[in-house]
Short mmCIF file of C-alpha atoms in Angstrom, two decimals:
data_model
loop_
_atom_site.label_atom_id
_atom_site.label_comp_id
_atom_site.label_asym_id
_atom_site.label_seq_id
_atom_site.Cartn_x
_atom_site.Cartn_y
_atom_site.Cartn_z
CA UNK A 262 -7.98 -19.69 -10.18
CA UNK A 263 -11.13 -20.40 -8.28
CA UNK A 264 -13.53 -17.22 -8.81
CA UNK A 265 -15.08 -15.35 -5.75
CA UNK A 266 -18.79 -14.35 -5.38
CA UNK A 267 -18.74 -10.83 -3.58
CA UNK A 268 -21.18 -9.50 -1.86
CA UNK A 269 -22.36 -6.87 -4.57
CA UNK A 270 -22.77 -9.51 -7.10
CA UNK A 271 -19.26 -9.55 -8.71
CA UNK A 272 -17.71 -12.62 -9.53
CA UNK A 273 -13.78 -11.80 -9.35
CA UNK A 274 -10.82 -13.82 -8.83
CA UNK A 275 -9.23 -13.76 -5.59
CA UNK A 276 -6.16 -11.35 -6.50
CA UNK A 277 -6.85 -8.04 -8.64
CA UNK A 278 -3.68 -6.94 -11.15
CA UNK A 279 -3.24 -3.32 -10.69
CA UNK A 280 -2.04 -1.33 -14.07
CA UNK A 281 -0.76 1.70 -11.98
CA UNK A 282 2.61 1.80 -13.96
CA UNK A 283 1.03 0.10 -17.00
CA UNK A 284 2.57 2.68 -20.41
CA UNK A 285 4.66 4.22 -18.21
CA UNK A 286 7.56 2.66 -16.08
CA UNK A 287 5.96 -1.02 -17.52
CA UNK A 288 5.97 -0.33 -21.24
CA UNK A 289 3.11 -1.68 -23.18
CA UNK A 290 5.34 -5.49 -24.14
CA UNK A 291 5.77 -6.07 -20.84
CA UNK A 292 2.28 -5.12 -19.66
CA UNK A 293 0.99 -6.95 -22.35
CA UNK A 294 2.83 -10.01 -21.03
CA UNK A 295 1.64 -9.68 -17.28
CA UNK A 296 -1.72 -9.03 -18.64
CA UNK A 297 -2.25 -12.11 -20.45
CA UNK A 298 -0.32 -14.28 -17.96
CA UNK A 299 -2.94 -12.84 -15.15
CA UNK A 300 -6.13 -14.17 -17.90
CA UNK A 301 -4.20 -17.36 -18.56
CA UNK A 302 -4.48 -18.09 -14.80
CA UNK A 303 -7.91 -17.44 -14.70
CA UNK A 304 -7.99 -14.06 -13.54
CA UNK A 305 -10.11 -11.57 -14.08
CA UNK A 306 -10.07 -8.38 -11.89
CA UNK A 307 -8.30 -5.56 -13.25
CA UNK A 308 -7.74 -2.63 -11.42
CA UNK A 309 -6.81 1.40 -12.92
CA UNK A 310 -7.47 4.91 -12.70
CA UNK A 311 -8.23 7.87 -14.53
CA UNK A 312 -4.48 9.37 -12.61
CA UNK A 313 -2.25 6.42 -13.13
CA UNK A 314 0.68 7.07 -13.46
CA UNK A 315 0.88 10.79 -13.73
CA UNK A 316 3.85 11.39 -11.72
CA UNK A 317 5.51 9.46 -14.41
CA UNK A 318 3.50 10.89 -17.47
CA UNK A 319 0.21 12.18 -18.40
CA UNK A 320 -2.24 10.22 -16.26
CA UNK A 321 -3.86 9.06 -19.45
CA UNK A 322 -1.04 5.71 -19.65
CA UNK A 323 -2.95 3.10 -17.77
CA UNK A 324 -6.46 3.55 -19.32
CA UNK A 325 -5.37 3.88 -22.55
CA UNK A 326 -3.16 0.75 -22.67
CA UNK A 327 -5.92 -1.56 -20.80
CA UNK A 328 -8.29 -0.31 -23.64
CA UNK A 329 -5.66 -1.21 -26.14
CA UNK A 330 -4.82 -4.54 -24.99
CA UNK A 331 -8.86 -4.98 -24.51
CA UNK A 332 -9.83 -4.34 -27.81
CA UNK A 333 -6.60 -6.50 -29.25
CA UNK A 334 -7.35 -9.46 -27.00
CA UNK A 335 -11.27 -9.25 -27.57
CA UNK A 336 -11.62 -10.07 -23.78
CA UNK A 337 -13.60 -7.27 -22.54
CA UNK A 338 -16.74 -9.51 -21.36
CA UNK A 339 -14.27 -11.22 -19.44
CA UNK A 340 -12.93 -8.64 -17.68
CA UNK A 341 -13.93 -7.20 -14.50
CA UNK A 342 -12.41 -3.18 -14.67
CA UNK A 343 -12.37 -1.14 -12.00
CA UNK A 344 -11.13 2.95 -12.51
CA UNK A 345 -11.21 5.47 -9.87
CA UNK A 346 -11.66 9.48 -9.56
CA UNK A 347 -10.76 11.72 -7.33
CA UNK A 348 -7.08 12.17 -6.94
CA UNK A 349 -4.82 14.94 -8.76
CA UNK A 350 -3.57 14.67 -11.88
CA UNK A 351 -0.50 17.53 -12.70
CA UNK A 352 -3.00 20.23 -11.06
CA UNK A 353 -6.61 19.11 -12.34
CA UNK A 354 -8.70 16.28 -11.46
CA UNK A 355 -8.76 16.43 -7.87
CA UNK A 356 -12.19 16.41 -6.23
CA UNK A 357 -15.79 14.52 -5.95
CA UNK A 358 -18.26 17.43 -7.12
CA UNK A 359 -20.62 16.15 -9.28
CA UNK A 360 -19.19 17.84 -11.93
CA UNK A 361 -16.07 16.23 -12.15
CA UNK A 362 -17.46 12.68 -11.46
CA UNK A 363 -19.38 13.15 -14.86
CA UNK A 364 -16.47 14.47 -16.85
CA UNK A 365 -13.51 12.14 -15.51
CA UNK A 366 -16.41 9.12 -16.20
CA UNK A 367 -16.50 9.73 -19.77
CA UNK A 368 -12.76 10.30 -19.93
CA UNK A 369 -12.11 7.01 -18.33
CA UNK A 370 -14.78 5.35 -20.78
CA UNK A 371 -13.34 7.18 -23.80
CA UNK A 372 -9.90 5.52 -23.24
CA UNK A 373 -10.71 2.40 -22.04
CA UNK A 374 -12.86 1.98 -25.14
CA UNK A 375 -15.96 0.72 -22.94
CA UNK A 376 -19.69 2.06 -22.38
CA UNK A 377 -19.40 0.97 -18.69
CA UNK A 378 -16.89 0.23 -15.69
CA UNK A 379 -17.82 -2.68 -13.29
CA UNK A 380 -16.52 -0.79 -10.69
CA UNK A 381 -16.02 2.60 -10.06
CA UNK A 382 -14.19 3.73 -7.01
CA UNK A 383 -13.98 7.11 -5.37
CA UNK A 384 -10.10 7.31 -5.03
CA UNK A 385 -10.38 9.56 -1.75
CA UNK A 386 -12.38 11.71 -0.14
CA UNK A 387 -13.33 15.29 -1.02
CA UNK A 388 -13.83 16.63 2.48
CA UNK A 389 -14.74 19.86 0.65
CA UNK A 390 -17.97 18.93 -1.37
CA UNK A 391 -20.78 17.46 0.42
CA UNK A 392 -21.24 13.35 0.48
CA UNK A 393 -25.07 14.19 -0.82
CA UNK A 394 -23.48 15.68 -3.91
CA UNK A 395 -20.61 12.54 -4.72
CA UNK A 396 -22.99 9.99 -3.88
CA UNK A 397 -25.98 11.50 -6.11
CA UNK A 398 -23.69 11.88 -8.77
CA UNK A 399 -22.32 8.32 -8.23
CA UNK A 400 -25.62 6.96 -8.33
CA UNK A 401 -26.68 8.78 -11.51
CA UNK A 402 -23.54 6.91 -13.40
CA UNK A 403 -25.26 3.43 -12.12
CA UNK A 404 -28.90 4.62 -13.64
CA UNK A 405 -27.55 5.43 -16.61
CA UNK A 406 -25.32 2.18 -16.96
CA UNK A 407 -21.93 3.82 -17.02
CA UNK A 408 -21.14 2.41 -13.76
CA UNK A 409 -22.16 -1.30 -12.14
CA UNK A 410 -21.20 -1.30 -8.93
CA UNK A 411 -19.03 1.45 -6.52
CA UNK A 412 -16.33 1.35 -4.04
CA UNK A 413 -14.36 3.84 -1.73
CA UNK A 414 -11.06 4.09 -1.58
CA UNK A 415 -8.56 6.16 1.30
CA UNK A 416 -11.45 6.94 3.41
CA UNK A 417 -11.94 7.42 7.01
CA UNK A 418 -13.82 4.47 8.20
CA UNK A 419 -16.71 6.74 9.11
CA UNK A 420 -16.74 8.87 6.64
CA UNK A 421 -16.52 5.71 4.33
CA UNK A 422 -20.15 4.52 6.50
CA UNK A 423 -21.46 8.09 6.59
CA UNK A 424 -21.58 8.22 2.83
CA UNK A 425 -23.54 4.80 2.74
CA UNK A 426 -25.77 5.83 5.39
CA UNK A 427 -26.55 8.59 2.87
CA UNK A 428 -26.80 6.67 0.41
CA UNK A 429 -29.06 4.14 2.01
CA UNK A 430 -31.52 7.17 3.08
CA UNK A 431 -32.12 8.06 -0.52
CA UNK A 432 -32.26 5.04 -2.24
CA UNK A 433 -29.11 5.35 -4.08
CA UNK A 434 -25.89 2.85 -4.71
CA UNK A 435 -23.78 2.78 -1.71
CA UNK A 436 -20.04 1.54 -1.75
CA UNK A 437 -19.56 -1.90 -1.92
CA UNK A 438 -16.21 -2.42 -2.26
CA UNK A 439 -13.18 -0.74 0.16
CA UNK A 440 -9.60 -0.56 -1.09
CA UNK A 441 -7.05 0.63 1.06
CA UNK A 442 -3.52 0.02 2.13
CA UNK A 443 -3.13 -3.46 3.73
CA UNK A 444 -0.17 -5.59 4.46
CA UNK A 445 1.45 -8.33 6.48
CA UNK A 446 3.48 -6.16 8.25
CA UNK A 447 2.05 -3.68 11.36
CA UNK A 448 1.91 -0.14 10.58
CA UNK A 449 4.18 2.34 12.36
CA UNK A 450 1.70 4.62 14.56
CA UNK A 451 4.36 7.27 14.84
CA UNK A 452 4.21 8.15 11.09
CA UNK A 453 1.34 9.86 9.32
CA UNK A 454 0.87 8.82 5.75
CA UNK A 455 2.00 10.78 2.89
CA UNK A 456 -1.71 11.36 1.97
CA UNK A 457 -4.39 12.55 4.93
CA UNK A 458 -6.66 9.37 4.30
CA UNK A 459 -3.82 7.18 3.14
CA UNK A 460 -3.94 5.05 6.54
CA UNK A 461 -2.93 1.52 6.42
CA UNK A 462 -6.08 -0.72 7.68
CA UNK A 463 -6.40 -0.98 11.54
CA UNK A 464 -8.34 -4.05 13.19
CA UNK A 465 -11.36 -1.50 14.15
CA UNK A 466 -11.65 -0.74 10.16
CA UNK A 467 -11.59 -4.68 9.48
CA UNK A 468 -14.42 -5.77 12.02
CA UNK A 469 -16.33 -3.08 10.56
CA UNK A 470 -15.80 -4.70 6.88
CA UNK A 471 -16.85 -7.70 8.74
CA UNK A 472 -19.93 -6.88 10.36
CA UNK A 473 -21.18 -4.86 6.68
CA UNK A 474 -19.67 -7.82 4.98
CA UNK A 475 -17.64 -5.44 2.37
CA UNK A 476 -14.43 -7.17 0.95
CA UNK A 477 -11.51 -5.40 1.32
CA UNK A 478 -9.34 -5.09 -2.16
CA UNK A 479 -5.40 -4.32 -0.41
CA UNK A 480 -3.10 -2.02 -2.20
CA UNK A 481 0.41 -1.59 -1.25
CA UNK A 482 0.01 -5.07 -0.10
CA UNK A 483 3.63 -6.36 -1.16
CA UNK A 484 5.38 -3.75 0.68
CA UNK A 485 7.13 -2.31 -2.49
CA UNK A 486 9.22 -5.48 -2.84
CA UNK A 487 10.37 -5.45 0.95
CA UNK A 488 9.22 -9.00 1.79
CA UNK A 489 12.49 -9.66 -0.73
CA UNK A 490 14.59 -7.00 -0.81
CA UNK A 491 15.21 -5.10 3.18
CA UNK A 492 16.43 -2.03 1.60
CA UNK A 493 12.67 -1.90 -0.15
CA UNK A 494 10.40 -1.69 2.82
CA UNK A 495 8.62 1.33 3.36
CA UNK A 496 9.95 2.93 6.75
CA UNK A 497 6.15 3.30 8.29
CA UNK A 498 6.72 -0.23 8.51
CA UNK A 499 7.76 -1.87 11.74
CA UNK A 500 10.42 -5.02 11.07
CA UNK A 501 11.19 -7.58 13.56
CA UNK A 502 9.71 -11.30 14.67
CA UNK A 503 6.61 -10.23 11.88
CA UNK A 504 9.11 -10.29 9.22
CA UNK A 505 11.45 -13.46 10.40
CA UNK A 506 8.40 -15.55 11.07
CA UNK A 507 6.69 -15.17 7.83
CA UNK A 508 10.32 -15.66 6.14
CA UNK A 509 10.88 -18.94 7.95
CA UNK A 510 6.98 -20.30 6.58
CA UNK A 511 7.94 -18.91 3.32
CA UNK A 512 11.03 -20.81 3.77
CA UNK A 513 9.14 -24.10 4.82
CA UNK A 514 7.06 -24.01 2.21
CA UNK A 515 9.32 -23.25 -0.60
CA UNK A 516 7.44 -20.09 -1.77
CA UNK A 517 9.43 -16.71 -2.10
CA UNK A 518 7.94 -14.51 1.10
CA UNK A 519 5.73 -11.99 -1.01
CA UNK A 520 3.80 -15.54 -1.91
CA UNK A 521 2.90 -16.42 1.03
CA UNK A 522 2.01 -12.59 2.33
CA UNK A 523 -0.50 -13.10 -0.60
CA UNK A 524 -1.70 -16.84 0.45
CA UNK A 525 -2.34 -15.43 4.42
CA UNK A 526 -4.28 -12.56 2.60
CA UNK A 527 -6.47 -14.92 0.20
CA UNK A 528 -7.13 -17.04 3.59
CA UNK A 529 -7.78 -14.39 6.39
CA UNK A 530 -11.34 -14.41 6.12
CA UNK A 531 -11.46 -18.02 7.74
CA UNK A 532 -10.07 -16.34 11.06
CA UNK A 533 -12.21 -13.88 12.86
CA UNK A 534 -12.65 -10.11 12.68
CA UNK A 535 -11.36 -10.51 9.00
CA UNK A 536 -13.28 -9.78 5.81
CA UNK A 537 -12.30 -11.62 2.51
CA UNK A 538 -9.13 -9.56 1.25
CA UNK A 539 -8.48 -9.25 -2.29
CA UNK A 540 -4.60 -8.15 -2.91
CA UNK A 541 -4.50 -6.02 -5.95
CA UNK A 542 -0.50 -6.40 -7.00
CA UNK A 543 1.58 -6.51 -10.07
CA UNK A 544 5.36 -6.20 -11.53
CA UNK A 545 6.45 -5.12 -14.75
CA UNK A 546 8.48 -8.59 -15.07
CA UNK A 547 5.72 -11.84 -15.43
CA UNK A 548 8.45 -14.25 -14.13
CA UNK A 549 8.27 -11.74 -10.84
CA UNK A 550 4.22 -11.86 -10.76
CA UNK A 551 3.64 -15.68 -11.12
CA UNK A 552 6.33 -16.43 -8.20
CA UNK A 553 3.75 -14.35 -6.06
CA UNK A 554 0.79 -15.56 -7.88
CA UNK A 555 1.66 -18.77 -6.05
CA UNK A 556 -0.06 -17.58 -3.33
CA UNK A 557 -3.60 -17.96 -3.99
CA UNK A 558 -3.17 -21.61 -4.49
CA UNK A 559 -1.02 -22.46 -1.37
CA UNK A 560 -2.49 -24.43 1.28
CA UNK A 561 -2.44 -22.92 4.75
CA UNK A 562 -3.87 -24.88 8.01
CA UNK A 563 -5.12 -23.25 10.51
CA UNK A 564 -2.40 -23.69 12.53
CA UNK A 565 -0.13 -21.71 10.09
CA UNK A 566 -2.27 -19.10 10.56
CA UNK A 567 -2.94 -19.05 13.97
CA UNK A 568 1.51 -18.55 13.81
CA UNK A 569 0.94 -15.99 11.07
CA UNK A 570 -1.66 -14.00 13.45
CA UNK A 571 0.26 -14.12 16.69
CA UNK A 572 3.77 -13.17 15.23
#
């Protein structure tokens, strides 16, 4: 797996594994397994939070297992970890005041059994505390070395440039990275998300990655398993000649569909008013994550994309 130079500096492979249900609904065996099959590929971007998964535990079952397998496998210099803050965890948590930016830090340190994060995302925005405060606070984390680089995650698209323009002012780190809900499939405009900033990416948020040349790391980018399974697509998804035509290539080209959703990701920087993409998936079963792994090594023309694009 061909690493990717990134604007900030990073070097990160093209696909991120996400640990979201890593000690929790993926026990630690079968985490372990996807974990090492991601490294064996030549992987290398890792992606947590200090929340994940508390709807299914404590919030403490991601960090704790990544530090685990980190310190068994010895591969932390190989690693590039991202965590986040910001979202609730069973009532506390919630917020970007400078205050809990510092604590959640060294919570997310403690269990991950690092001095530093590589990146460090805010996981939404805090509409009640002032950007000057988060991104001060932010930037103190990369002075002292706790932090490398930052990134913003479920954030208005202006709000997301408002709190670089801030930063930019003072002198401090601005967000590098955006992750945000991305897929194949075209958003439903009738149906808010379940979260006020969870928006799936529109084209005006991707030419504006473009022009500040910020890559764009996709959650939610598999649809839940729809691409597979019909019953499994989210409903603020529309379905139609989307879905059949990326079927039939998948079909052509004797990937399973969720394969070659990840291929037209790795490859829609080549067309314009796309940024470089980074989907951030995983599965609790490694047979089920190597099928889509496929992805980032399957050849598309520029034709197949051009029938990807207009579908």
């Amino acid at each position: 797996m061909k690493k990717l130079l990134i604007s900030n500096g990073l070097e990160i492979a093209p696909i991120a594994l996400g640990a979201m249900n890593f000690g929790t609904t993926t026990p630690r065996e079968a985490a372990y397994r996807v974990l090492d099959a991601y490294m064996d590929m030549g992987g290398n971007f890792i992606d947590t939070s200090n929340n994940y998964a508390h709807w299914a535990g404590t919030g403490d079952e991601s960090e704790t297992l990544l530090g685990q397998w980190l310190r068994d496998r010895g591969c932390r210099d190989r690693v590039v970890l991202a965590t986040k803050v910001g979202f609730d965890r069973h009532g506390e948590g919630a917020g970007l005041k400078a205050a809990q930016i510092e604590y959640w830090i060294d919570e997310s340190l403690r269990k991950l059994g690092t001095d530093y994060v590589d990146l460090y995302y805010a996981h939404t925005d805090d509409t009640d505390t002032p950007i000057e405060e988060t991104m001060e606070a932010f930037d103190r984390l990369v002075k002292k070395g706790k932090v490398l680089h930052l990134g913003g995650s479920n954030y208005d698209t202006w709000r997301f440039a408002e709190a670089n323009a801030i930063a930019a002012a003072k002198g401090q780190t601005p967000y590098t990275v955006m992750q945000q809900k991305f897929t194949y499939l075209h958003p439903r405009a009738d149906m808010a998300p379940k979260y006020i900033f969870n928006e799936t990416v529109s084209r005006e948020r991707l030419r504006y990655l473009v022009d500040k040349d910020i890559p764009l790391v996709a959650y939610s980018c598999l649809a839940k398993g729809g691409y597979e399974i019909d019953e499994r697509i989210p409903a603020d998804y529309i379905v139609g000649d989307r879905l059949v035509t990326v079927r039939a290539m998948a079909k052509e080209k004797g990937v399973n569909t969720s394969a070659l959703v990840v291929a037209w990701m790795v490859n829609l920087h080549r067309c314009e008013g796309f940024p470089r993409v980074i989907p951030l998936f995983a599965s609790s079963r490694v047979e089920h994550f190597l099928d889509n792994l496929k992805g980032v090594e399957l050849t598309l023309s520029d034709e197949d994309m051009r029938r990807l694009n207009r579908a």
